């Protein structure tokens, strides 16, 4: 059960990274990139979920919202 949750979180992280890579914008001076506005906070939250043993129902619902949000760019 725990590995299934971990696999799904890894899948969400991968989708989020692909989204950020697709939506990033270059800085005018060419020294780096700007990531989408709320992506960083969402990604940090997903990374924190890995430490939990079990996810609450609210956590699962939020993960589902993030899946739809970051999968929708395709």
PDB file of C-alpha atoms in Angstrom:
ATOM      1  CA  UNK A   1       0.000   0.000   0.000  1.00  0.00           C
ATOM      2  CA  UNK A   2       2.753   2.439   0.912  1.00  0.00           C
ATOM      3  CA  UNK A   3       4.684   1.741  -2.296  1.00  0.00           C
ATOM      4  CA  UNK A   4       1.529   2.349  -4.339  1.00  0.00           C
ATOM      5  CA  UNK A   5       1.122   5.772  -2.722  1.00  0.00           C
ATOM      6  CA  UNK A   6       4.811   6.503  -3.268  1.00  0.00           C
ATOM      7  CA  UNK A   7       4.565   5.480  -6.924  1.00  0.00           C
ATOM      8  CA  UNK A   8       1.614   7.789  -7.466  1.00  0.00           C
ATOM      9  CA  UNK A   9       3.397  10.674  -5.760  1.00  0.00           C
ATOM     10  CA  UNK A  10       6.451  10.084  -7.958  1.00  0.00           C
ATOM     11  CA  UNK A  11       4.188  10.086 -11.006  1.00  0.00           C
ATOM     12  CA  UNK A  12       2.636  13.386  -9.890  1.00  0.00           C
ATOM     13  CA  UNK A  13       6.093  14.885  -9.336  1.00  0.00           C
ATOM     14  CA  UNK A  14       7.155  13.816 -12.816  1.00  0.00           C
ATOM     15  CA  UNK A  15       4.065  15.356 -14.396  1.00  0.00           C
ATOM     16  CA  UNK A  16       4.651  18.560 -12.463  1.00  0.00           C
ATOM     17  CA  UNK A  17       8.278  18.717 -13.619  1.00  0.00           C
ATOM     18  CA  UNK A  18       7.227  18.205 -17.231  1.00  0.00           C
ATOM     19  CA  UNK A  19       4.641  20.973 -16.831  1.00  0.00           C
ATOM     20  CA  UNK A  20       7.223  23.366 -15.378  1.00  0.00           C
ATOM     21  CA  UNK A  21       9.687  22.549 -18.144  1.00  0.00           C
ATOM     22  CA  UNK A  22       7.041  23.238 -20.788  1.00  0.00           C
ATOM     23  CA  UNK A  23       5.722  26.453 -19.174  1.00  0.00           C
ATOM     24  CA  UNK A  24       8.999  28.050 -18.046  1.00  0.00           C
ATOM     25  CA  UNK A  25       9.929  31.417 -19.518  1.00  0.00           C
ATOM     26  CA  UNK A  26      13.472  32.596 -20.111  1.00  0.00           C
ATOM     27  CA  UNK A  27      14.807  35.645 -18.310  1.00  0.00           C
ATOM     28  CA  UNK A  28      15.588  38.585 -20.601  1.00  0.00           C
ATOM     29  CA  UNK A  29      19.320  38.410 -19.881  1.00  0.00           C
ATOM     30  CA  UNK A  30      19.392  34.658 -20.595  1.00  0.00           C
ATOM     31  CA  UNK A  31      20.740  33.703 -17.161  1.00  0.00           C
ATOM     32  CA  UNK A  32      17.887  31.377 -16.198  1.00  0.00           C
ATOM     33  CA  UNK A  33      14.171  30.733 -16.237  1.00  0.00           C
ATOM     34  CA  UNK A  34      11.035  31.788 -14.410  1.00  0.00           C
ATOM     35  CA  UNK A  35       8.722  28.950 -13.372  1.00  0.00           C
ATOM     36  CA  UNK A  36       4.909  29.224 -13.374  1.00  0.00           C
ATOM     37  CA  UNK A  37       3.450  31.204 -10.462  1.00  0.00           C
ATOM     38  CA  UNK A  38       1.998  28.645  -8.054  1.00  0.00           C
ATOM     39  CA  UNK A  39       3.997  25.644  -9.256  1.00  0.00           C
ATOM     40  CA  UNK A  40       6.721  25.916  -6.617  1.00  0.00           C
ATOM     41  CA  UNK A  41       4.306  25.884  -3.659  1.00  0.00           C
ATOM     42  CA  UNK A  42       2.408  22.927  -5.113  1.00  0.00           C
ATOM     43  CA  UNK A  43       5.639  21.005  -5.729  1.00  0.00           C
ATOM     44  CA  UNK A  44       6.895  21.619  -2.182  1.00  0.00           C
ATOM     45  CA  UNK A  45       3.579  20.342  -0.816  1.00  0.00           C
ATOM     46  CA  UNK A  46       3.831  17.153  -2.886  1.00  0.00           C
ATOM     47  CA  UNK A  47       7.404  16.598  -1.684  1.00  0.00           C
ATOM     48  CA  UNK A  48       6.240  16.906   1.932  1.00  0.00           C
ATOM     49  CA  UNK A  49       3.634  14.195   1.359  1.00  0.00           C
ATOM     50  CA  UNK A  50       6.417  11.644   0.792  1.00  0.00           C
ATOM     51  CA  UNK A  51       7.322  11.812   4.478  1.00  0.00           C
ATOM     52  CA  UNK A  52       3.822  10.838   5.602  1.00  0.00           C
ATOM     53  CA  UNK A  53       3.004   7.198   6.256  1.00  0.00           C
ATOM     54  CA  UNK A  54      -0.598   7.547   5.099  1.00  0.00           C
ATOM     55  CA  UNK A  55      -2.478  10.258   3.267  1.00  0.00           C
ATOM     56  CA  UNK A  56      -5.663  11.771   4.613  1.00  0.00           C
ATOM     57  CA  UNK A  57      -8.754  12.045   2.462  1.00  0.00           C
ATOM     58  CA  UNK A  58      -8.090  15.794   2.064  1.00  0.00           C
ATOM     59  CA  UNK A  59      -4.532  15.065   0.887  1.00  0.00           C
ATOM     60  CA  UNK A  60      -5.818  12.583  -1.678  1.00  0.00           C
ATOM     61  CA  UNK A  61      -8.387  15.064  -2.979  1.00  0.00           C
ATOM     62  CA  UNK A  62      -5.725  17.755  -3.299  1.00  0.00           C
ATOM     63  CA  UNK A  63      -3.452  15.314  -5.163  1.00  0.00           C
ATOM     64  CA  UNK A  64      -6.282  14.559  -7.589  1.00  0.00           C
ATOM     65  CA  UNK A  65      -6.767  18.291  -8.198  1.00  0.00           C
ATOM     66  CA  UNK A  66      -3.056  18.675  -8.883  1.00  0.00           C
ATOM     67  CA  UNK A  67      -3.091  15.705 -11.279  1.00  0.00           C
ATOM     68  CA  UNK A  68      -5.887  17.384 -13.259  1.00  0.00           C
ATOM     69  CA  UNK A  69      -4.192  20.775 -13.105  1.00  0.00           C
ATOM     70  CA  UNK A  70      -0.769  19.655 -14.289  1.00  0.00           C
ATOM     71  CA  UNK A  71      -1.965  17.015 -16.713  1.00  0.00           C
ATOM     72  CA  UNK A  72      -4.273  19.489 -18.409  1.00  0.00           C
ATOM     73  CA  UNK A  73      -1.490  21.302 -20.235  1.00  0.00           C
ATOM     74  CA  UNK A  74      -1.048  18.440 -22.725  1.00  0.00           C
TER      75      UNK A  74
END
